[in-house]
mmCIF file of C-alpha atoms in Angstrom:
data_model
loop_
_atom_site.group_PDB
_atom_site.id
_atom_site.type_symbol
_atom_site.label_atom_id
_atom_site.label_comp_id
_atom_site.label_asym_id
_atom_site.label_seq_id
_atom_site.Cartn_x
_atom_site.Cartn_y
_atom_site.Cartn_z
ATOM 1 C CA MET Y 157 13.597 -17.372 37.139
ATOM 2 C CA PRO Y 158 16.440 -15.277 38.623
ATOM 3 C CA PRO Y 159 15.386 -11.736 39.678
ATOM 4 C CA SER Y 160 17.504 -10.004 36.996
ATOM 5 C CA GLU Y 161 16.127 -12.243 34.234
ATOM 6 C CA ARG Y 162 12.593 -11.759 35.546
ATOM 7 C CA LEU Y 163 13.052 -7.976 35.527
ATOM 8 C CA LEU Y 164 14.149 -8.027 31.899
ATOM 9 C CA ARG Y 165 11.219 -10.283 31.021
ATOM 10 C CA LEU Y 166 8.824 -7.874 32.737
ATOM 11 C CA LEU Y 167 10.272 -4.937 30.813
ATOM 12 C CA SER Y 168 9.911 -6.845 27.554
ATOM 13 C CA LEU Y 169 6.245 -7.538 28.303
ATOM 14 C CA LEU Y 170 5.544 -3.889 29.118
ATOM 15 C CA GLN Y 171 7.130 -2.838 25.826
ATOM 16 C CA ALA Y 172 5.061 -5.326 23.821
ATOM 17 C CA ARG Y 173 1.615 -4.055 24.828
ATOM 18 C CA ARG Y 174 0.035 -0.833 25.990
ATOM 19 C CA GLU Y 175 -1.342 -2.212 29.249
ATOM 20 C CA TRP Y 176 -1.241 -5.415 31.303
ATOM 21 C CA SER Y 177 -3.413 -6.380 34.236
ATOM 22 C CA GLY Y 178 -1.774 -7.561 37.433
ATOM 23 C CA PRO Y 179 -3.068 -11.158 37.129
ATOM 24 C CA GLU Y 180 -1.811 -11.348 33.539
ATOM 25 C CA LEU Y 181 1.721 -10.365 34.585
ATOM 26 C CA CYS Y 182 1.627 -12.815 37.477
ATOM 27 C CA GLU Y 183 0.667 -15.610 35.110
ATOM 28 C CA ARG Y 184 3.295 -14.699 32.495
ATOM 29 C CA LEU Y 185 6.106 -14.409 35.048
ATOM 30 C CA GLY Y 186 4.970 -17.199 37.376
ATOM 31 C CA VAL Y 187 5.170 -15.026 40.489
ATOM 32 C CA SER Y 188 2.843 -13.474 43.061
ATOM 33 C CA ALA Y 189 1.203 -10.049 42.835
ATOM 34 C CA ARG Y 190 3.548 -8.825 45.572
ATOM 35 C CA THR Y 191 6.594 -9.798 43.493
ATOM 36 C CA VAL Y 192 5.165 -8.006 40.447
ATOM 37 C CA ARG Y 193 4.659 -4.825 42.488
ATOM 38 C CA ARG Y 194 8.217 -5.064 43.809
ATOM 39 C CA ASP Y 195 9.643 -5.543 40.290
ATOM 40 C CA ILE Y 196 7.604 -2.592 39.008
ATOM 41 C CA GLY Y 197 9.186 -0.489 41.734
ATOM 42 C CA ARG Y 198 12.664 -1.595 40.641
ATOM 43 C CA LEU Y 199 11.939 -0.566 37.057
ATOM 44 C CA ARG Y 200 10.828 2.840 38.293
ATOM 45 C CA ASP Y 201 14.047 3.164 40.285
ATOM 46 C CA LEU Y 202 15.955 2.498 37.030
ATOM 47 C CA GLY Y 203 14.131 5.361 35.321
ATOM 48 C CA TYR Y 204 11.403 3.490 33.454
ATOM 49 C CA PRO Y 205 8.083 5.412 33.670
ATOM 50 C CA VAL Y 206 5.692 2.593 34.605
ATOM 51 C CA HIS Y 207 2.211 3.811 35.460
ATOM 52 C CA ALA Y 208 -0.373 1.865 37.426
ATOM 53 C CA ALA Y 209 -4.159 2.206 37.318
ATOM 54 C CA PRO Y 210 -6.087 0.866 40.345
ATOM 55 C CA GLY Y 211 -9.308 -1.119 40.261
ATOM 56 C CA ALA Y 212 -10.623 -4.135 38.380
ATOM 57 C CA ALA Y 213 -10.097 -2.459 35.009
ATOM 58 C CA GLY Y 214 -6.660 -1.148 35.940
ATOM 59 C CA GLY Y 215 -3.224 -2.453 35.216
ATOM 60 C CA TYR Y 216 0.368 -1.568 34.450
ATOM 61 C CA GLY Y 217 1.739 0.184 31.389
ATOM 62 C CA LEU Y 218 4.942 1.784 30.183
ATOM 63 C CA ALA Y 219 4.338 5.494 29.740
ATOM 64 C CA ALA Y 220 6.240 7.871 27.489
ATOM 65 C CA GLY Y 221 9.240 9.395 29.206
ATOM 66 C CA ALA Y 222 11.749 12.114 28.464
ATOM 67 C CA ALA Y 223 13.943 9.629 26.588
ATOM 68 C CA MET Y 224 13.236 6.404 24.758
ATOM 69 C CA PRO Y 225 14.209 3.430 26.948
ATOM 70 C CA PRO Y 226 16.294 0.571 25.525
ATOM 71 C CA LEU Y 227 14.256 -2.025 23.660
ATOM 72 C CA LEU Y 228 14.608 -5.703 24.497
ATOM 73 C CA LEU Y 229 14.398 -7.894 21.394
ATOM 74 C CA ASP Y 230 14.727 -11.633 20.954
ATOM 75 C CA ASP Y 231 16.623 -13.057 17.968
ATOM 76 C CA GLU Y 232 13.607 -13.340 15.662
ATOM 77 C CA GLU Y 233 12.392 -9.824 16.496
ATOM 78 C CA ALA Y 234 15.832 -8.339 15.810
ATOM 79 C CA VAL Y 235 16.089 -10.053 12.406
ATOM 80 C CA ALA Y 236 12.535 -9.022 11.526
ATOM 81 C CA ILE Y 237 13.252 -5.369 12.362
ATOM 82 C CA ALA Y 238 16.493 -5.354 10.370
ATOM 83 C CA VAL Y 239 14.782 -6.864 7.317
ATOM 84 C CA GLY Y 240 11.861 -4.472 7.695
ATOM 85 C CA LEU Y 241 14.173 -1.456 7.848
ATOM 86 C CA ARG Y 242 15.944 -2.536 4.665
ATOM 87 C CA THR Y 243 12.599 -2.893 2.934
ATOM 88 C CA ALA Y 244 11.306 0.423 4.273
ATOM 89 C CA ALA Y 245 14.368 2.245 2.929
ATOM 90 C CA GLY Y 246 12.998 1.763 -0.584
ATOM 91 C CA GLY Y 247 9.311 1.402 0.194
ATOM 92 C CA ALA Y 248 6.191 3.450 -0.322
ATOM 93 C CA VAL Y 249 6.249 5.470 2.902
ATOM 94 C CA GLU Y 250 7.164 9.083 2.203
ATOM 95 C CA GLY Y 251 10.263 10.494 3.895
ATOM 96 C CA ILE Y 252 11.137 7.332 5.779
ATOM 97 C CA GLY Y 253 14.012 6.047 3.630
ATOM 98 C CA GLU Y 254 16.843 8.016 5.270
ATOM 99 C CA ALA Y 255 15.487 7.423 8.795
ATOM 100 C CA SER Y 256 15.266 3.680 8.056
ATOM 101 C CA LEU Y 257 18.919 3.573 6.983
ATOM 102 C CA ARG Y 258 20.037 5.427 10.121
ATOM 103 C CA ALA Y 259 18.073 3.063 12.363
ATOM 104 C CA LEU Y 260 19.410 0.052 10.452
ATOM 105 C CA ALA Y 261 22.999 1.236 10.945
ATOM 106 C CA LYS Y 262 22.436 1.515 14.696
ATOM 107 C CA LEU Y 263 20.814 -1.917 14.885
ATOM 108 C CA GLU Y 264 23.459 -3.733 12.842
ATOM 109 C CA GLN Y 265 26.180 -2.214 15.009
ATOM 110 C CA VAL Y 266 24.874 -4.045 18.085
ATOM 111 C CA LEU Y 267 23.597 -7.240 16.445
ATOM 112 C CA PRO Y 268 25.431 -10.423 17.497
ATOM 113 C CA ALA Y 269 27.559 -11.945 14.745
ATOM 114 C CA ARG Y 270 25.182 -14.887 14.269
ATOM 115 C CA LEU Y 271 22.241 -12.553 13.615
ATOM 116 C CA ARG Y 272 24.259 -10.164 11.456
ATOM 117 C CA ARG Y 273 25.173 -13.069 9.181
ATOM 118 C CA ARG Y 274 21.489 -14.011 8.795
ATOM 119 C CA VAL Y 275 20.469 -10.463 7.902
ATOM 120 C CA THR Y 276 23.382 -10.034 5.470
ATOM 121 C CA ALA Y 277 22.665 -13.368 3.771
ATOM 122 C CA LEU Y 278 19.034 -12.447 3.227
ATOM 123 C CA HIS Y 279 19.942 -8.997 1.902
ATOM 124 C CA THR Y 280 22.592 -10.431 -0.459
ATOM 125 C CA ALA Y 281 20.251 -13.067 -1.856
ATOM 126 C CA THR Y 282 17.401 -10.620 -2.463
ATOM 127 C CA THR Y 283 17.233 -8.443 -5.579
ATOM 128 C CA PRO Y 284 14.391 -5.912 -5.537
ATOM 129 C CA LEU Y 285 12.572 -5.076 -8.748
ATOM 130 C CA ASP Y 286 12.348 -1.306 -8.839
ATOM 131 C CA THR Y 287 9.028 -0.002 -10.088
ATOM 132 C CA PRO Y 288 7.952 3.578 -10.772
ATOM 133 C CA PRO Y 289 6.042 5.248 -7.939
ATOM 134 C CA ALA Y 290 2.298 4.639 -8.110
ATOM 135 C CA GLY Y 291 1.095 7.999 -6.838
ATOM 136 C CA PRO Y 292 1.684 9.519 -3.403
ATOM 137 C CA GLY Y 293 3.098 7.394 -0.609
ATOM 138 C CA ALA Y 294 1.772 6.972 2.909
ATOM 139 C CA ASP Y 295 2.683 9.439 5.634
ATOM 140 C CA PRO Y 296 4.690 7.649 8.377
ATOM 141 C CA ARG Y 297 2.990 9.622 11.154
ATOM 142 C CA THR Y 298 -0.418 8.574 9.845
ATOM 143 C CA LEU Y 299 0.716 4.946 9.686
ATOM 144 C CA THR Y 300 1.916 5.134 13.287
ATOM 145 C CA VAL Y 301 -1.417 6.482 14.538
ATOM 146 C CA LEU Y 302 -3.370 3.879 12.579
ATOM 147 C CA ALA Y 303 -1.152 1.012 13.775
ATOM 148 C CA ALA Y 304 -1.559 2.079 17.409
ATOM 149 C CA ALA Y 305 -5.343 2.263 17.011
ATOM 150 C CA CYS Y 306 -5.381 -1.240 15.492
ATOM 151 C CA ARG Y 307 -3.258 -2.568 18.338
ATOM 152 C CA ASP Y 308 -5.312 -0.947 21.095
ATOM 153 C CA ARG Y 309 -8.721 -1.477 19.419
ATOM 154 C CA GLU Y 310 -9.369 2.241 19.728
ATOM 155 C CA ARG Y 311 -12.001 4.122 17.736
ATOM 156 C CA LEU Y 312 -10.535 6.680 15.342
ATOM 157 C CA ARG Y 313 -11.693 9.860 13.590
ATOM 158 C CA PHE Y 314 -10.128 11.031 10.335
ATOM 159 C CA THR Y 315 -10.788 12.845 7.069
ATOM 160 C CA TYR Y 316 -10.924 10.683 3.960
ATOM 161 C CA ARG Y 317 -10.562 11.810 0.348
ATOM 162 C CA SER Y 318 -12.364 9.667 -2.223
ATOM 163 C CA GLY Y 319 -11.168 8.970 -5.757
ATOM 164 C CA ASP Y 320 -13.028 11.999 -7.149
ATOM 165 C CA GLY Y 321 -11.432 14.330 -4.585
ATOM 166 C CA ALA Y 322 -14.445 14.687 -2.260
ATOM 167 C CA GLU Y 323 -13.588 14.750 1.460
ATOM 168 C CA SER Y 324 -15.690 13.321 4.261
ATOM 169 C CA ALA Y 325 -15.345 12.922 8.034
ATOM 170 C CA ARG Y 326 -15.175 9.287 9.123
ATOM 171 C CA THR Y 327 -15.356 7.482 12.443
ATOM 172 C CA ALA Y 328 -14.070 3.940 12.290
ATOM 173 C CA GLU Y 329 -12.810 1.021 14.345
ATOM 174 C CA PRO Y 330 -9.429 0.026 12.828
ATOM 175 C CA HIS Y 331 -8.758 -3.673 12.420
ATOM 176 C CA GLY Y 332 -5.495 -3.973 10.462
ATOM 177 C CA LEU Y 333 -3.072 -2.461 7.944
ATOM 178 C CA VAL Y 334 -2.247 -4.146 4.640
ATOM 179 C CA PRO Y 335 0.648 -3.157 2.336
ATOM 180 C CA ALA Y 336 -0.057 -4.042 -1.304
ATOM 181 C CA GLY Y 337 2.573 -3.093 -3.860
ATOM 182 C CA ARG Y 338 3.321 0.574 -3.233
ATOM 183 C CA ARG Y 339 0.020 1.183 -1.452
ATOM 184 C CA TRP Y 340 -1.074 0.878 2.175
ATOM 185 C CA TYR Y 341 -4.659 0.048 3.095
ATOM 186 C CA LEU Y 342 -6.544 0.327 6.388
ATOM 187 C CA VAL Y 343 -9.238 -2.264 7.065
ATOM 188 C CA ALA Y 344 -11.763 -0.822 9.502
ATOM 189 C CA PHE Y 345 -15.425 -0.907 10.487
ATOM 190 C CA ASP Y 346 -16.987 2.393 9.412
ATOM 191 C CA THR Y 347 -19.451 3.217 12.193
ATOM 192 C CA GLY Y 348 -21.143 5.974 10.169
ATOM 193 C CA ARG Y 349 -21.959 3.560 7.337
ATOM 194 C CA ASP Y 350 -22.343 0.481 9.550
ATOM 195 C CA ALA Y 351 -20.116 -1.590 7.262
ATOM 196 C CA TRP Y 352 -16.573 -2.842 6.814
ATOM 197 C CA ARG Y 353 -14.479 -0.638 4.552
ATOM 198 C CA THR Y 354 -11.019 -0.480 2.952
ATOM 199 C CA PHE Y 355 -9.315 2.939 3.118
ATOM 200 C CA ARG Y 356 -6.208 3.965 1.196
ATOM 201 C CA VAL Y 357 -3.801 5.372 3.771
ATOM 202 C CA ASP Y 358 -2.440 8.072 1.399
ATOM 203 C CA ARG Y 359 -5.992 9.502 1.300
ATOM 204 C CA ILE Y 360 -6.344 9.651 5.100
ATOM 205 C CA THR Y 361 -5.567 12.955 6.832
ATOM 206 C CA ARG Y 362 -5.789 14.219 10.410
ATOM 207 C CA PRO Y 363 -6.294 10.835 12.146
ATOM 208 C CA HIS Y 364 -7.338 11.411 15.746
ATOM 209 C CA PRO Y 365 -7.762 8.673 18.390
ATOM 210 C CA THR Y 366 -10.961 9.125 20.388
ATOM 211 C CA GLY Y 367 -9.827 7.259 23.497
ATOM 212 C CA VAL Y 368 -12.828 4.892 23.182
ATOM 213 C CA ARG Y 369 -11.875 1.211 23.362
ATOM 214 C CA VAL Y 370 -14.131 -1.168 21.455
ATOM 215 C CA PRO Y 371 -14.514 -4.954 21.541
ATOM 216 C CA PRO Y 372 -13.163 -6.820 18.502
ATOM 217 C CA ARG Y 373 -15.547 -7.414 15.598
ATOM 218 C CA ASP Y 374 -15.600 -10.462 13.337
ATOM 219 C CA LEU Y 375 -14.006 -9.544 10.012
ATOM 220 C CA PRO Y 376 -15.979 -10.979 7.039
ATOM 221 C CA ALA Y 377 -12.812 -12.513 5.566
ATOM 222 C CA ALA Y 378 -10.012 -14.853 6.571
ATOM 223 C CA ASP Y 379 -7.706 -11.914 7.371
ATOM 224 C CA PRO Y 380 -7.272 -8.205 6.465
ATOM 225 C CA ALA Y 381 -5.176 -9.072 3.380
ATOM 226 C CA ALA Y 382 -7.969 -11.262 1.987
ATOM 227 C CA PHE Y 383 -10.502 -8.511 2.632
ATOM 228 C CA VAL Y 384 -8.365 -5.926 0.785
ATOM 229 C CA ALA Y 385 -7.801 -8.302 -2.139
ATOM 230 C CA ARG Y 386 -11.536 -8.887 -2.462
ATOM 231 C CA SER Y 387 -12.310 -5.156 -2.231
ATOM 232 C CA ARG Y 388 -9.736 -4.257 -4.879
ATOM 233 C CA ALA Y 389 -10.991 -6.952 -7.235
ATOM 234 C CA ARG Y 390 -14.582 -5.771 -6.827
ATOM 235 C CA ALA Y 391 -13.610 -2.157 -7.518
ATOM 236 C CA GLN Y 392 -11.285 -2.805 -10.442
ATOM 237 C CA GLN Y 393 -12.946 -5.556 -12.458
ATOM 238 C CA VAL Y 394 -14.718 -4.589 -15.678
ATOM 239 C CA ARG Y 395 -17.352 -6.804 -17.246
ATOM 240 C CA ALA Y 396 -17.393 -7.038 -21.046
ATOM 241 C CA VAL Y 397 -20.114 -8.571 -23.214
ATOM 242 C CA LEU Y 398 -19.248 -9.528 -26.815
ATOM 243 C CA LYS Y 399 -20.998 -11.296 -29.642
ATOM 244 C CA VAL Y 400 -18.312 -13.420 -31.292
ATOM 245 C CA HIS Y 401 -18.633 -15.031 -34.709
ATOM 246 C CA ALA Y 402 -17.138 -18.409 -33.790
ATOM 247 C CA PRO Y 403 -18.307 -21.645 -32.181
ATOM 248 C CA ALA Y 404 -18.484 -21.512 -28.391
ATOM 249 C CA ALA Y 405 -15.986 -24.377 -27.960
ATOM 250 C CA GLU Y 406 -13.422 -22.672 -30.208
ATOM 251 C CA LEU Y 407 -13.737 -19.347 -28.369
ATOM 252 C CA ALA Y 408 -13.447 -20.982 -24.956
ATOM 253 C CA ASP Y 409 -10.255 -22.710 -26.032
ATOM 254 C CA ARG Y 410 -8.630 -19.702 -27.736
ATOM 255 C CA PHE Y 411 -9.658 -17.095 -25.151
ATOM 256 C CA ARG Y 412 -8.842 -19.361 -22.199
ATOM 257 C CA VAL Y 413 -12.117 -18.805 -20.353
ATOM 258 C CA SER Y 414 -14.435 -21.146 -18.509
ATOM 259 C CA GLY Y 415 -17.546 -22.572 -20.064
ATOM 260 C CA THR Y 416 -19.706 -20.415 -17.788
ATOM 261 C CA GLU Y 417 -18.415 -17.255 -19.552
ATOM 262 C CA VAL Y 418 -19.363 -18.430 -23.052
ATOM 263 C CA GLU Y 419 -22.940 -18.949 -24.201
ATOM 264 C CA ALA Y 420 -23.658 -20.515 -27.587
ATOM 265 C CA VAL Y 421 -26.145 -18.695 -29.832
ATOM 266 C CA ASP Y 422 -25.909 -21.143 -32.730
ATOM 267 C CA GLU Y 423 -23.249 -23.332 -34.298
ATOM 268 C CA ARG Y 424 -21.239 -20.330 -35.572
ATOM 269 C CA THR Y 425 -21.985 -17.599 -33.016
ATOM 270 C CA CYS Y 426 -21.651 -17.215 -29.257
ATOM 271 C CA VAL Y 427 -21.761 -14.554 -26.528
ATOM 272 C CA LEU Y 428 -18.735 -13.937 -24.334
ATOM 273 C CA ARG Y 429 -19.157 -12.428 -20.859
ATOM 274 C CA THR Y 430 -15.809 -11.887 -19.178
ATOM 275 C CA THR Y 431 -14.174 -9.691 -16.547
ATOM 276 C CA ALA Y 432 -10.748 -8.103 -16.264
ATOM 277 C CA ASP Y 433 -8.894 -5.645 -14.054
ATOM 278 C CA SER Y 434 -9.054 -2.791 -16.593
ATOM 279 C CA LEU Y 435 -10.610 -1.754 -19.890
ATOM 280 C CA GLU Y 436 -7.151 -1.585 -21.480
ATOM 281 C CA TRP Y 437 -6.406 -5.226 -20.668
ATOM 282 C CA THR Y 438 -9.843 -6.328 -21.860
ATOM 283 C CA ALA Y 439 -9.411 -4.470 -25.163
ATOM 284 C CA LEU Y 440 -5.974 -5.989 -25.690
ATOM 285 C CA ARG Y 441 -7.204 -9.560 -25.116
ATOM 286 C CA ILE Y 442 -10.173 -9.070 -27.407
ATOM 287 C CA ALA Y 443 -8.054 -7.591 -30.190
ATOM 288 C CA TYR Y 444 -5.750 -10.605 -29.954
ATOM 289 C CA LEU Y 445 -8.637 -13.011 -30.651
ATOM 290 C CA ASP Y 446 -8.274 -12.787 -34.446
ATOM 291 C CA LEU Y 447 -12.030 -13.378 -34.679
ATOM 292 C CA ASP Y 448 -14.874 -11.138 -35.808
ATOM 293 C CA PHE Y 449 -16.868 -9.792 -32.897
ATOM 294 C CA GLU Y 450 -19.269 -7.024 -31.872
ATOM 295 C CA VAL Y 451 -19.088 -5.136 -28.574
ATOM 296 C CA GLN Y 452 -22.401 -5.188 -26.692
ATOM 297 C CA GLY Y 453 -21.070 -3.435 -23.597
ATOM 298 C CA PRO Y 454 -19.832 -1.404 -21.915
ATOM 299 C CA PRO Y 455 -19.647 1.647 -24.241
ATOM 300 C CA GLU Y 456 -16.244 2.599 -22.816
ATOM 301 C CA LEU Y 457 -14.798 -0.638 -24.158
ATOM 302 C CA ALA Y 458 -15.903 0.198 -27.682
ATOM 303 C CA GLU Y 459 -14.240 3.609 -27.302
ATOM 304 C CA ARG Y 460 -10.979 1.999 -26.196
ATOM 305 C CA LEU Y 461 -11.017 -0.385 -29.151
ATOM 306 C CA THR Y 462 -11.694 2.483 -31.575
ATOM 307 C CA ALA Y 463 -8.780 4.465 -30.124
ATOM 308 C CA MET Y 464 -6.533 1.391 -30.320
ATOM 309 C CA ALA Y 465 -7.507 0.807 -33.951
ATOM 310 C CA GLY Y 466 -6.647 4.413 -34.798
ATOM 311 C CA ARG Y 467 -3.218 4.177 -33.173
ATOM 312 C CA LEU Y 468 -2.438 0.928 -34.962
ATOM 313 C CA ALA Y 469 -3.573 2.359 -38.300
ATOM 314 C CA ARG Y 470 -1.388 5.441 -37.850
ATOM 315 C CA ALA Y 471 1.574 3.315 -36.825
ATOM 316 C CA THR Y 472 1.382 1.165 -39.960
ATOM 317 C CA ALA Y 473 0.479 3.883 -42.481
ATOM 318 C CA ARG Y 474 3.238 4.475 -45.032
ATOM 319 C CA PRO Y 475 4.136 8.038 -45.996
ATOM 320 C CA GLN Y 476 2.896 8.997 -49.467
ATOM 321 C CA PRO Y 477 5.655 9.774 -52.021
ATOM 322 C CA GLY Y 478 5.983 13.428 -52.968
ATOM 323 C CA PRO Y 479 5.881 14.886 -56.502
ATOM 324 C CA PRO Y 480 8.814 13.945 -58.722
ATOM 325 C CA GLY Y 481 11.570 16.538 -58.709
ATOM 326 C CA ARG Y 482 14.747 17.196 -60.586
ATOM 327 C CA ARG Y 483 17.828 15.414 -59.550
ATOM 328 C CA PRO Y 484 20.813 17.640 -58.806
#
């Protein structure tokens, strides 16, 4: 590799990770430790603040300087950033829309024509479906701190607000961030509760890195997205138990449920045990059955059905005619 190309490759590596050991850089670049030290010195001469830590646990890293150094991106990284900025301009991160558009304008100005065509084609072919905001968005500064802690496997302290408004101090080992709809979730191992947890990022305040590096833990799921999906399903699903006056086979066919959710009582009656994401959706499906049934649980479901029946009755009630009067 020519020296100039090797220098750019070294800079790209230093920008991709917080710290590299000397042997790792030698292996990536295919050079000796002496050559790595000489190239590090050249980067410093060019104004890049590269720090070095001695010893077996030491290494090289790109420190923060007075100005942000130029970023070196390959084709795929440049396209990914451009697409991400377009998405972030209308996403669920508070106050980041205008900054995303400014950054996108700067990036597209220097993109090669071949990459600009790819980004434009993807943007032209994509039509977003605008949805109303689902509560507060995530703070970009909080997301940045969380992402850095995930990358560096660094233990984190923060304050978390639960659904009922109660706040608690947490210490956790971040594993990954998952965007879902207009929400962001942090998957982390909660050291105080000795368990894996999913945290909504818009409920996290005052995140503070502790400086303690931790070894990676085995996540009890295929990936962070699967863990969040499982946690949301467990928190949102509502179990309903109904006694339905219909044969079990007929109910299973009309309600589109598996045989394990329907238990026959006799030839004309069965018990339905089903789950759904909300009480409202469960009540709507049950009302659409067009079969006589009795709610055995939960009580909140019976309340929703009673309220629904009242609204429907009021909507279909005809106004009573007034007393006959004289015609003019």
